[in-house]
Short mmCIF file of C-alpha atoms and ligand atoms in Angstrom, two decimals:
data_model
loop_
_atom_site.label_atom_id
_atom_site.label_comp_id
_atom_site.label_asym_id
_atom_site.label_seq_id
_atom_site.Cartn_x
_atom_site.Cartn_y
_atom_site.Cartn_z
CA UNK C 1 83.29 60.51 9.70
CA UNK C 2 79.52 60.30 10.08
CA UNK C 3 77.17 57.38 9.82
CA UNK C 4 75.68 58.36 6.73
CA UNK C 5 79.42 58.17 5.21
CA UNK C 6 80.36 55.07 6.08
CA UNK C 7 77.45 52.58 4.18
CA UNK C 8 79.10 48.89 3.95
CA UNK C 9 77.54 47.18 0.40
CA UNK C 10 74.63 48.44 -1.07
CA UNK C 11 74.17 52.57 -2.66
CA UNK C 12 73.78 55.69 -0.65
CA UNK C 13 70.42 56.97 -0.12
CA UNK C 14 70.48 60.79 0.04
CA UNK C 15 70.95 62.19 3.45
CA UNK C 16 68.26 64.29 3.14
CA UNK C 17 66.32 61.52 3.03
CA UNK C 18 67.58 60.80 6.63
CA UNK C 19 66.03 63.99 8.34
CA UNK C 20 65.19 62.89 11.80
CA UNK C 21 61.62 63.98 13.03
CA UNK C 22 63.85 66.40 15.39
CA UNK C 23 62.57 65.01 19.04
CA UNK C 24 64.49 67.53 21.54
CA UNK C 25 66.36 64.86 23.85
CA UNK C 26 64.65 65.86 27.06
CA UNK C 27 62.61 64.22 28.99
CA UNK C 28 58.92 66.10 29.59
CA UNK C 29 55.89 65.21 31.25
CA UNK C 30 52.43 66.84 29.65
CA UNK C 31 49.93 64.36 32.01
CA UNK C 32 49.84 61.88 34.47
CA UNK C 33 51.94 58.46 33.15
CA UNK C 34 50.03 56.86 31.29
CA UNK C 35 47.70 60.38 30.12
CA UNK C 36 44.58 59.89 29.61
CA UNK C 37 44.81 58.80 25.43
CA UNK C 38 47.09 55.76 26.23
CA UNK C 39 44.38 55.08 28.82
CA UNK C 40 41.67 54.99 26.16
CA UNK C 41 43.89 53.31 23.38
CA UNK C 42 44.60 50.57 26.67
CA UNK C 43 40.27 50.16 26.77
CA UNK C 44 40.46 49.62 22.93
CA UNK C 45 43.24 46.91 23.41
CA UNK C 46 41.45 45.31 26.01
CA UNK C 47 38.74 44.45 23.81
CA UNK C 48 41.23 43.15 20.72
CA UNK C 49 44.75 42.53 21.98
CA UNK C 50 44.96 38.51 23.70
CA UNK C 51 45.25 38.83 27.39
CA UNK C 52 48.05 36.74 27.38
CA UNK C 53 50.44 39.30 25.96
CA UNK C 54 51.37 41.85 28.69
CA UNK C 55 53.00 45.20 28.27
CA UNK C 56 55.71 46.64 30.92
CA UNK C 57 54.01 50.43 30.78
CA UNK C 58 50.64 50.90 28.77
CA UNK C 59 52.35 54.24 27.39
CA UNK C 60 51.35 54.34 23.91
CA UNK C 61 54.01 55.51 21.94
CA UNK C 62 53.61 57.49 18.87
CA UNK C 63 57.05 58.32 17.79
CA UNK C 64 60.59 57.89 18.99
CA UNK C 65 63.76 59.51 18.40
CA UNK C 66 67.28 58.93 20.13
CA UNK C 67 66.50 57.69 23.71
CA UNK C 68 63.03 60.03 23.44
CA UNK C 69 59.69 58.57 23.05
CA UNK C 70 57.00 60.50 22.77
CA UNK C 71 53.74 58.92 23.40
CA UNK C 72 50.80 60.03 22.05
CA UNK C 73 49.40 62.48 25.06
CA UNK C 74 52.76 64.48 24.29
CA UNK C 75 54.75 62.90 26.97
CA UNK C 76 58.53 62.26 26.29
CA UNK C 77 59.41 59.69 28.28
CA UNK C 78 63.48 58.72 28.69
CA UNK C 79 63.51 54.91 27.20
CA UNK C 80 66.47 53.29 29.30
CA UNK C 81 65.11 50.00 27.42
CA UNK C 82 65.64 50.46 23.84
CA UNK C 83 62.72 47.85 23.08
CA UNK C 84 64.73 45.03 25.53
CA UNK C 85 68.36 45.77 23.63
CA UNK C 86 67.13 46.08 20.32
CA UNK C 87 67.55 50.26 19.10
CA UNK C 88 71.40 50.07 20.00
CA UNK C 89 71.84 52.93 17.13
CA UNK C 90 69.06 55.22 18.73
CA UNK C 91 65.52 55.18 17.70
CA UNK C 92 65.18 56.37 14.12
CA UNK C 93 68.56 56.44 12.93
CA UNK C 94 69.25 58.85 10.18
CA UNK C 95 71.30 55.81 8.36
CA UNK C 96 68.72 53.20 9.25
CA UNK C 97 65.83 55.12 8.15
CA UNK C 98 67.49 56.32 4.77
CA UNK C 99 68.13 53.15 3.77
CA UNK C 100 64.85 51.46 4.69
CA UNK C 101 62.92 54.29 3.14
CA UNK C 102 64.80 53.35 -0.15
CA UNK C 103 64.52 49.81 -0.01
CA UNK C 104 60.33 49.75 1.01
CA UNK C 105 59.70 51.42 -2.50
CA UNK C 106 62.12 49.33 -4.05
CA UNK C 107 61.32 45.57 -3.61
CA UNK C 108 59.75 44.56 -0.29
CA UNK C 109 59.94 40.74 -0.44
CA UNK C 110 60.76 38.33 -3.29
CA UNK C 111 61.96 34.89 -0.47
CA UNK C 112 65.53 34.53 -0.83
CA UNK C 113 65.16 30.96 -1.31
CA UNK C 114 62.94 31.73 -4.89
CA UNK C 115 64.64 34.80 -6.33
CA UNK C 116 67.55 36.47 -3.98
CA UNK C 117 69.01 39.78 -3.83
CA UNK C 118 72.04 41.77 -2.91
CA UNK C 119 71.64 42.96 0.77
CA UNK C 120 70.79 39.59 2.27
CA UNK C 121 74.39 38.95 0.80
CA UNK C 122 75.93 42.17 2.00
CA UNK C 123 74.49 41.74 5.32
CA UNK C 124 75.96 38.10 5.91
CA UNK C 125 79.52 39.58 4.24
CA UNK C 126 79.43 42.14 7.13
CA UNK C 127 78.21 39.25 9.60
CA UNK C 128 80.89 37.45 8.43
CA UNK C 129 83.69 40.01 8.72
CA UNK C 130 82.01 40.58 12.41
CA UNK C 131 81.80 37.41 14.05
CA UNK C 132 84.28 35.92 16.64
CA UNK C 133 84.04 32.70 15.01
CA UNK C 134 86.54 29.90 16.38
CA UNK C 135 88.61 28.79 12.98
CA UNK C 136 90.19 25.71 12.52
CA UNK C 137 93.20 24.44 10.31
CA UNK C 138 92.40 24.76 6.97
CA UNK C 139 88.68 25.50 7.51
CA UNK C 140 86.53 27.53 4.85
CA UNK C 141 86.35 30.66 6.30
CA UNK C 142 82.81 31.83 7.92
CA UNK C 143 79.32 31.73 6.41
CA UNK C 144 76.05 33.24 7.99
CA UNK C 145 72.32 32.43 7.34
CA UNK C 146 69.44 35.05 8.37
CA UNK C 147 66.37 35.06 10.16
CA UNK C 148 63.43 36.96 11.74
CA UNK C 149 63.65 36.31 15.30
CA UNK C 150 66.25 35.58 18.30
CA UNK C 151 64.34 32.08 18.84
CA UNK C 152 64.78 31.23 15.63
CA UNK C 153 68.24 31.86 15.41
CA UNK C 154 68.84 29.60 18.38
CA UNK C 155 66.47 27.10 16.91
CA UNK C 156 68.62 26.97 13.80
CA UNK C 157 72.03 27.41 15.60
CA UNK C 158 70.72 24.13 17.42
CA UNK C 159 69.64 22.77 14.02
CA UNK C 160 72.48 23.00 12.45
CA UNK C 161 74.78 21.78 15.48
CA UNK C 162 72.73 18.55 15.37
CA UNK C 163 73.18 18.12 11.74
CA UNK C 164 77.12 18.75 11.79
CA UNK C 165 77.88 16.92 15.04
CA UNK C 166 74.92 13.61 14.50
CA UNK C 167 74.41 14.03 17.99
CA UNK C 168 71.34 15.13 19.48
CA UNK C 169 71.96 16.58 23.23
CA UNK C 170 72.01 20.20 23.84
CA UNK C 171 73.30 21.42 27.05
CA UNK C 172 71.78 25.15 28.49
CA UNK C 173 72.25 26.89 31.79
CA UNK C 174 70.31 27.70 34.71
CA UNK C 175 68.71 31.28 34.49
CA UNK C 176 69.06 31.01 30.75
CA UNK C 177 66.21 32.92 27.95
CA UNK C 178 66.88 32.01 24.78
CA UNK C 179 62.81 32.58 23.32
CA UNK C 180 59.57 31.13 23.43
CA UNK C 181 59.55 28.59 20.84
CA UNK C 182 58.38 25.21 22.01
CA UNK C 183 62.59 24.46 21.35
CA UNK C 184 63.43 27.38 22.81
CA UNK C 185 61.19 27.08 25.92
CA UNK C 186 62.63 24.25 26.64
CA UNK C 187 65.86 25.65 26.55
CA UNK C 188 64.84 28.90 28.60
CA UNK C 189 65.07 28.26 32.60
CA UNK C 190 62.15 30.58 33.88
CA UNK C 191 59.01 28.67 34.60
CA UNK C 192 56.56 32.23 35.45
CA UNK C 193 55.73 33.69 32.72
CA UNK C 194 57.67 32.26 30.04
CA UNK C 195 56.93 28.21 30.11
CA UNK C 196 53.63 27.70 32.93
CA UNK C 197 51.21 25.53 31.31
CA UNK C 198 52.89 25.74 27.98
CA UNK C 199 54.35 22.32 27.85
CA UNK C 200 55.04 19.86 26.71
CA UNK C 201 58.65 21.13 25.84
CA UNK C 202 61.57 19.73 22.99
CA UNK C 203 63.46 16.34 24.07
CA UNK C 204 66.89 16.12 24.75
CA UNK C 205 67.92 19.70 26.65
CA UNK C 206 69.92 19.66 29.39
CA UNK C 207 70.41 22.16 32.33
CA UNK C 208 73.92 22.60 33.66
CA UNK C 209 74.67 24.89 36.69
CA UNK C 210 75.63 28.61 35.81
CA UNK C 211 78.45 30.88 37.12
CA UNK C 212 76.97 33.34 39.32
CA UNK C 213 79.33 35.10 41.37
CA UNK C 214 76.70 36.77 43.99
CA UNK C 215 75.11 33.68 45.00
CA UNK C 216 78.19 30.79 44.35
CA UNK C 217 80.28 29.34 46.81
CA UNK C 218 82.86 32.55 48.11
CA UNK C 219 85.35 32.72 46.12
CA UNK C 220 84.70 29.94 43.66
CA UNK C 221 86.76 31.04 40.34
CA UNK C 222 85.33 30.61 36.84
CA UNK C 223 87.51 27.57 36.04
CA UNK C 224 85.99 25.78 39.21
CA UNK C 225 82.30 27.39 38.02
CA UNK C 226 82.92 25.35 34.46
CA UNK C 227 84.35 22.04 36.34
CA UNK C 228 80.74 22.04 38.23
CA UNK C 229 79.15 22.47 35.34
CA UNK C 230 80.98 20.28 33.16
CA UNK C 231 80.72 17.23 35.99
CA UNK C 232 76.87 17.22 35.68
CA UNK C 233 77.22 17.62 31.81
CA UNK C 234 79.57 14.28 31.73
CA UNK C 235 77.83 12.66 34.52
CA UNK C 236 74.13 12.87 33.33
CA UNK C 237 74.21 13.51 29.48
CA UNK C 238 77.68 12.39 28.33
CA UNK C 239 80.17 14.34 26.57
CA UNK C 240 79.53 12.05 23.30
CA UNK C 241 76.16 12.41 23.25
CA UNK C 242 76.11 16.59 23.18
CA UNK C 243 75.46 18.51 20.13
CA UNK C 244 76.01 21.60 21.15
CA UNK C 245 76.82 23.85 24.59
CA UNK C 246 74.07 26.88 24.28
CA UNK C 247 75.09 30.05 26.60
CA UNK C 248 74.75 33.87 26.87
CA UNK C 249 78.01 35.44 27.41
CA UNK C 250 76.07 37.88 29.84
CA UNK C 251 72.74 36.79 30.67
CA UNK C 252 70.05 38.88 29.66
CA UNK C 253 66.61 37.81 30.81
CA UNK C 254 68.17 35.80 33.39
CA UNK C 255 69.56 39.04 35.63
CA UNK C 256 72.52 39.99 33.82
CA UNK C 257 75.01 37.26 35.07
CA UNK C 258 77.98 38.08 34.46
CA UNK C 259 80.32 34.28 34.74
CA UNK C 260 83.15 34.67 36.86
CA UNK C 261 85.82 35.34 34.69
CA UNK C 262 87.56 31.68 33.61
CA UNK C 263 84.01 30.26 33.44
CA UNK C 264 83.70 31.07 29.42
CA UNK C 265 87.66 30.12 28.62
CA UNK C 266 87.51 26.82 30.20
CA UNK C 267 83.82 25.41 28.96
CA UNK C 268 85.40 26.66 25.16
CA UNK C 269 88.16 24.45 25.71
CA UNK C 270 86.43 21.80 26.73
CA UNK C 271 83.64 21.75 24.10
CA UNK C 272 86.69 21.81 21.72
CA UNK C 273 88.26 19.28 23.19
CA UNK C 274 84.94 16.95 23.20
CA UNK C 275 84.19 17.85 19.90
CA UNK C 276 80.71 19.81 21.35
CA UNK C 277 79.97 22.75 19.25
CA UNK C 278 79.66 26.03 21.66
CA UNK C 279 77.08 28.32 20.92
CA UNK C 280 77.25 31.63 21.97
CA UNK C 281 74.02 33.48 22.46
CA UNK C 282 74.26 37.15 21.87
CA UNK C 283 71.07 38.25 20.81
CA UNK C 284 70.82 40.47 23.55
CA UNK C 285 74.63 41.02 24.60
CA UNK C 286 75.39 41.70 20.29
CA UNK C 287 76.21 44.47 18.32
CA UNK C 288 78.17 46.76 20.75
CA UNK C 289 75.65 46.12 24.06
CA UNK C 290 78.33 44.88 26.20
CA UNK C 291 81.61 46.91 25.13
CA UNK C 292 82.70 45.02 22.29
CA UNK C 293 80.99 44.13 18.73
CA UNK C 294 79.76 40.40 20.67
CA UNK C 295 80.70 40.07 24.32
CA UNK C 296 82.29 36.69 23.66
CA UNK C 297 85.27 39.12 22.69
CA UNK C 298 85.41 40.12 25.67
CA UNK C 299 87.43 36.84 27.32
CA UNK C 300 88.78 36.46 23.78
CA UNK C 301 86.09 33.16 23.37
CA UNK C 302 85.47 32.12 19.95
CA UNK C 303 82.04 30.11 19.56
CA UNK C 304 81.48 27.67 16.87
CA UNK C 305 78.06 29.73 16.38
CA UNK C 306 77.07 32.84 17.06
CA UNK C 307 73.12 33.77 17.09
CA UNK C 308 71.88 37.47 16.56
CA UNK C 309 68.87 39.29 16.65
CA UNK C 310 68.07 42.15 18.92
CA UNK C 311 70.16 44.92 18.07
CA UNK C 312 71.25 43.79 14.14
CA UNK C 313 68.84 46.09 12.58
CA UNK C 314 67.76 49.41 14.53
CA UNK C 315 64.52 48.16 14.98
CA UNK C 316 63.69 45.64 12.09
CA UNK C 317 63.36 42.07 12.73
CA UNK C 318 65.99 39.93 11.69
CA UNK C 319 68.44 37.51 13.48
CA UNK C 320 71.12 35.54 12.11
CA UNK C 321 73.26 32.73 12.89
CA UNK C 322 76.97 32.35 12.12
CA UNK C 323 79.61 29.85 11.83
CA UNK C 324 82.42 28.22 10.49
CA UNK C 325 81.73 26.90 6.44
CA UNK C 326 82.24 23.38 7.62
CA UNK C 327 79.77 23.78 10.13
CA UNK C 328 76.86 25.93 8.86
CA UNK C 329 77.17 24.03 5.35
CA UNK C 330 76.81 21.11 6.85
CA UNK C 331 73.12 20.53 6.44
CA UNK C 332 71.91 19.79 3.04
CA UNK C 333 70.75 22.33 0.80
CA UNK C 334 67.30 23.95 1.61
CA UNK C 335 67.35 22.60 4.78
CA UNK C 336 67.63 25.74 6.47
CA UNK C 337 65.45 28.87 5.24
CA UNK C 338 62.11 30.52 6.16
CA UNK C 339 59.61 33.04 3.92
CA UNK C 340 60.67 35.79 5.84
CA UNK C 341 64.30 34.96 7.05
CA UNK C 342 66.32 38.11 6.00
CA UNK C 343 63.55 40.56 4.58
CA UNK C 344 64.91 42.91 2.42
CA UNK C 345 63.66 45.96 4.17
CA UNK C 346 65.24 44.37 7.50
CA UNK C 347 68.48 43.59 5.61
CA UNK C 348 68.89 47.58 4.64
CA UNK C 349 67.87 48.37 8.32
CA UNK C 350 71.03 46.56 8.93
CA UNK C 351 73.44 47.54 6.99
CA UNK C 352 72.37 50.93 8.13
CA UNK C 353 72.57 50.10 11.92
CA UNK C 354 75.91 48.25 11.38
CA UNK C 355 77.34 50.66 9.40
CA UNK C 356 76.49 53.83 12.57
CA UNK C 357 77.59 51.16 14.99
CA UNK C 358 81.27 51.12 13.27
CA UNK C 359 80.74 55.00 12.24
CA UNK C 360 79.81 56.53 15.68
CA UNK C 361 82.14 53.63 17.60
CA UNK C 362 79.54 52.00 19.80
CA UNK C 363 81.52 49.60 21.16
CA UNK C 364 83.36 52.60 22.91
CA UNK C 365 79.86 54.48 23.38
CA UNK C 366 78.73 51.82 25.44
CA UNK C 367 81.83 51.51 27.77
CA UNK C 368 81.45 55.45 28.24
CA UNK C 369 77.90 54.62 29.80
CA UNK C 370 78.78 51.78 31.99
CA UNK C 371 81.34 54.33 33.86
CA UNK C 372 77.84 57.01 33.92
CA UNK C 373 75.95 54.19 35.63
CA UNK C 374 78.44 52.91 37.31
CA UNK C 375 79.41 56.38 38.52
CA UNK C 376 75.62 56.83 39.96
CA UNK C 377 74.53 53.09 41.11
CA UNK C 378 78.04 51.95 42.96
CA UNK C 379 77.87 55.23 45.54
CA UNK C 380 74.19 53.85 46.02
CA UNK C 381 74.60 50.24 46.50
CA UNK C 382 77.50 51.49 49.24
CA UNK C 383 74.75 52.64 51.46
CA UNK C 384 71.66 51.02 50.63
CA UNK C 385 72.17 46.74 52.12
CA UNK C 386 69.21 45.91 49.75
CA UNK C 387 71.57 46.32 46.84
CA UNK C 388 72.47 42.81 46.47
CA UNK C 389 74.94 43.92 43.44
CA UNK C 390 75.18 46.38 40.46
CA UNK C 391 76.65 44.25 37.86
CA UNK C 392 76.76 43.87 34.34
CA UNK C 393 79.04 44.99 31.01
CA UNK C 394 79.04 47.93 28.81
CA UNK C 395 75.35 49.61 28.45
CA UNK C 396 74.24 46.35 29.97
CA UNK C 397 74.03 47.37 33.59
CA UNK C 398 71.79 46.07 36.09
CA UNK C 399 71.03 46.41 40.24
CA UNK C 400 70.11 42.72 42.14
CA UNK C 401 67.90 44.25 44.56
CA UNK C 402 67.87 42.06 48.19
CA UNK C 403 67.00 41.54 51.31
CA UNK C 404 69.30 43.53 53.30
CA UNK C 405 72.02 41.14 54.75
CA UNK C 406 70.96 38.56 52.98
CA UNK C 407 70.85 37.23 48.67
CA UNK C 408 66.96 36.31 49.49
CA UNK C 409 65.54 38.23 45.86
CA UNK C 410 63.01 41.32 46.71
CA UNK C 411 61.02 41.39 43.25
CA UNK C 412 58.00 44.03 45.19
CA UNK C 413 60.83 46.64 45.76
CA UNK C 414 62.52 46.40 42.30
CA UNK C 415 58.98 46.77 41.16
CA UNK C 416 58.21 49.46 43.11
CA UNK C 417 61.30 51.26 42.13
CA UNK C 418 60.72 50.25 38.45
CA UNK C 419 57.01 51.94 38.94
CA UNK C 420 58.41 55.01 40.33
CA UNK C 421 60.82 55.50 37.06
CA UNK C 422 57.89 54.99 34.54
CA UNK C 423 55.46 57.56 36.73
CA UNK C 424 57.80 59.87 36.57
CA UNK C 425 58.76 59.28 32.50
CA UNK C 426 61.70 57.01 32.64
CA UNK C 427 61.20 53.24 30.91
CA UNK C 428 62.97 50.94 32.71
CA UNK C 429 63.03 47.04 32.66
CA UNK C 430 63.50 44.27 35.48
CA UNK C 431 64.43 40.76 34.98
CA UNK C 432 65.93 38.04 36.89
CA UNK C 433 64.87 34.65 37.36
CA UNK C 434 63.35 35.84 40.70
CA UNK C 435 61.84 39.32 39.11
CA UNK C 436 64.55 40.86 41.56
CA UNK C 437 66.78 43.08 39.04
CA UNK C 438 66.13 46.19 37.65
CA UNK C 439 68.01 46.45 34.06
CA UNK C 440 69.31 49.08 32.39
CA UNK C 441 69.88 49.13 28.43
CA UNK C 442 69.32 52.65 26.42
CA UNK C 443 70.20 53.05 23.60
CA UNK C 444 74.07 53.50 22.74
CA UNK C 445 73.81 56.98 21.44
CA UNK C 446 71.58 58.31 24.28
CA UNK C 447 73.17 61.67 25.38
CA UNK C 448 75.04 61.95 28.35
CA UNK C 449 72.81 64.72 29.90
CA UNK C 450 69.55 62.39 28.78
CA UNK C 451 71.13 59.54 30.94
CA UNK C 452 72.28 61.72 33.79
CA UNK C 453 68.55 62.47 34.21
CA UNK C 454 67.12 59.05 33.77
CA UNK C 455 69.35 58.14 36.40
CA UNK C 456 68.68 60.60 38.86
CA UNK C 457 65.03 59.79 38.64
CA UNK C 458 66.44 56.27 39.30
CA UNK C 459 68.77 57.08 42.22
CA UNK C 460 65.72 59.27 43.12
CA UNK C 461 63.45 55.59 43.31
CA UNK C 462 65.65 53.34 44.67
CA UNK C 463 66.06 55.93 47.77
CA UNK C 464 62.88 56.26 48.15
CA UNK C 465 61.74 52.37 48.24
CA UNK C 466 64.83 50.93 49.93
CA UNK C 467 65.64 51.11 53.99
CA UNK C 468 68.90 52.28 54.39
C1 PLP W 501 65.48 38.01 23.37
C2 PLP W 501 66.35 36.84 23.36
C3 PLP W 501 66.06 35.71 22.58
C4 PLP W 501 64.78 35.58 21.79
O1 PLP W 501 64.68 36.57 20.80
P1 PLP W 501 63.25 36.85 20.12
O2 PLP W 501 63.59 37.77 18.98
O3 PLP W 501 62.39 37.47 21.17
O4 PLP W 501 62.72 35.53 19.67
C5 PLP W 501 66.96 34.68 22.56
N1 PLP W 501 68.11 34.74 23.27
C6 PLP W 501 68.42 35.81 24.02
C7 PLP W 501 69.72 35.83 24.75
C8 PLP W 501 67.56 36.89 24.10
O5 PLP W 501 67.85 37.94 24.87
#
């Protein structure tokens, strides 16, 4: 079956409609990185664009296609980043495009809460058929709501948790992201660049300690990881007094902590047990990233909530938050909403990029590229001591790069190697609460041979930078 067969709600755009702008899936260099038009549109920005908003690689890009961008000096760089997680179907999907070609000369925006339409519905039927919502007794099945960011998701997920709980405390972990929001800063653990000077933050958040398995106690499980972490929740907030338990299954901006496995299993059952709602935030790890649909499938965890953003629409903002009925109707009506909060051109985007992730199997897609990168990183971290770790799930793979024989971070190598990739046309990311891990997310359809080569310029970076 293709992705332009498989279309869940909504009619079928033509595929000829879909015609791709036919980028050859190679990666090509025409000029230096960036060539000298990106450097002139970067003078023109200088002079417009805030300051405060930074940009990984001042490439200017001018079209994109599959895991190719091609920037506007002709270069075709290898994008190993997918816009931080977000293209998971591959830059202009034939599906995605199709359908948001139709919808843009149909009806842009009407605000759902004056005058709805249909695929703001059909997008929160497929949310709800998607989401590894926990389900109670006798509950009323699973409702979603939309949005237009991945902070405002988690603002609303926290929102509503307060509302249906009457308690105000929300508990997040160390290394966390969960957006820039004045909430949402609060609730994000990285001081430099995301919080400096930007305070003061939202009442009432809570950090409890993470499971890290690289830097924990030696061979401290995931069920003693969640004891830790639920003594300081009990001892300083109070189990009573918590709304909600906020947590990436896999961190993303954090470094790509993977929790010991245990750690997610036992904080579930104790949230359930304490009547704390558990929110899992998968804005980055969503929508086939990690392996699975959500990665919270991957311990067989069922959240309350679940927030989305990132990857929901190949490329057009929306997020969402679901949830049990009880739960998510639990505010009163119009309490929740937004002028934007699921666009109609961003709901077709969706039901496009859904409907290719089911079509083309992503989930499996992304496992298939964890064993690529996996098959090129582990030989590398066997012989170079300043790979702390490569860790990470699915096409969410990442290198912790050290100090040999020690876990002290070394954020000027990773960006050193991270510089190397981008001069020589491969976009890669680094994150980490110490700037110390270089991150790997392309898109879920990139071609095998594509990836081989972004990785060898990769392999090809970290030997030159680290000491062996
Ligand atoms: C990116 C991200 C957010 C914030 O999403 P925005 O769309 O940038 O507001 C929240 N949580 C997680 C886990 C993220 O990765």
């Amino acid at each position: 079956m293709t992705a332009t067969e498989l279309r869940p709600g909504g009619t079928l755009p033509s595929p000829d409609a879909a015609a791709g702008t036919g980028v050859e899936q190679v990666r090509r260099l025409v000029t230096e990185v960036p060539g000298p038009r990106s450097r002139a549109l970067h003078a023109r920005r200088l002079a417009a664009v805030s300051r405060a908003v930074g940009s990984t690689l001042p490439v200017y890009v001018e079209r994109a296609e599959g895991a190719v961008l091609v920037d506007v000096d002709g270069n075709q760089l290898v994008d190993l980043g997918a816009g931080i997680a977000v293209v998971n179907v591959g830059h202009a999907q034939a599906d995605v495009v199709a359908r948001v070609r139709e919808q843009v000369a149909a009806v842009t925006h009407t605000c759902f809460m004056v005058t709805p339409y249909e695929g703001y519905v059909a997008v929160c039927e497929q949310l709800v058929r998607l989401a590894p919502v926990r389900r109670t007794d006798g509950d009323g099945g699973v409702r979603a709501a939309l949005f237009n960011t991945g902070a405002e998701a988690v603002e609303n997920a926290v929102k509503i948790a307060r509302h249906a709980t009457g308690r105000s405390a929300v508990v997040v972990f160390d290394h966390a992201y969960h957006g820039r929001t004045n909430l949402t800063m609060a609730m994000t653990a990285k001081a430099m660049p995301y919080k400096t000077g930007f305070g003061p933050f939202a009442g009432e958040v809570h950090r409890a300690p993470m499971s890290y398995p690289l830097r924990d106690p030696a061979g401290m499980t995931g069920e003693q990881a969640a004891a830790r972490a639920i003594d300081v929740i009990e001892a300083q907030v109070g189990a009573a007094q918590v709304a909600c338990v906020v947590i990436e299954p896999v961190q993303g901006e954090g470094g790509f902590v993977v929790p010991a496995p245990g750690f997610l299993p036992a904080l579930s059952a104790w949230c359930a047990a304490n009547g704390v709602l558990l929110v899992a935030d998968e804005v980055q790890t969503g929508f086939a990233r990690t392996g699975d649909v959500f990665a919270s499938e991957h311990e067989d965890v069922r959240p309350d909530l679940v927030t989305m953003a990132k990857g929901i629409a190949g490329g057009l903002p929306l997020a969402a938050v679901a949830g049990r009925a009880e739960v998510m109707d639990a505010p009163h009506t119009g309490g929740l909403g937004g002028t934007y909060g699921g666009n109609p051109v961003a709901c077709a985007a969706a039901l496009g990029a859904i409907g290719a992730m089911e079509a083309l199997d992503l989930p499996a897609a992304a496992r298939r590229i964890e064993a690529q990168v996996r098959g090129v990183l582990e030989p590398l971290a066997a012989v170079h001591p300043g790979i702390g770790e490569v860790r990470g799930r699915g096409a969410m793979i990442a290198v912790e790069v050290v100090q040999p024989g020690t876990t002290l971070p070394d954020a000027a190598s990773t960006a050193a190697i991270s510089a190397a990739c981008h001069a020589a046309g491969v976009v890669t990311l680094t994150c980490g609460t110490h700037g110390n891990v270089l991150r790997l997310l392309p898109p879920l359809t990139i071609e095998p041979a594509l990836l081989a080569d972004g990785l060898d310029v990769l392999a090809t970076a970290i030997g030159a930078t680290l000491r062996r």
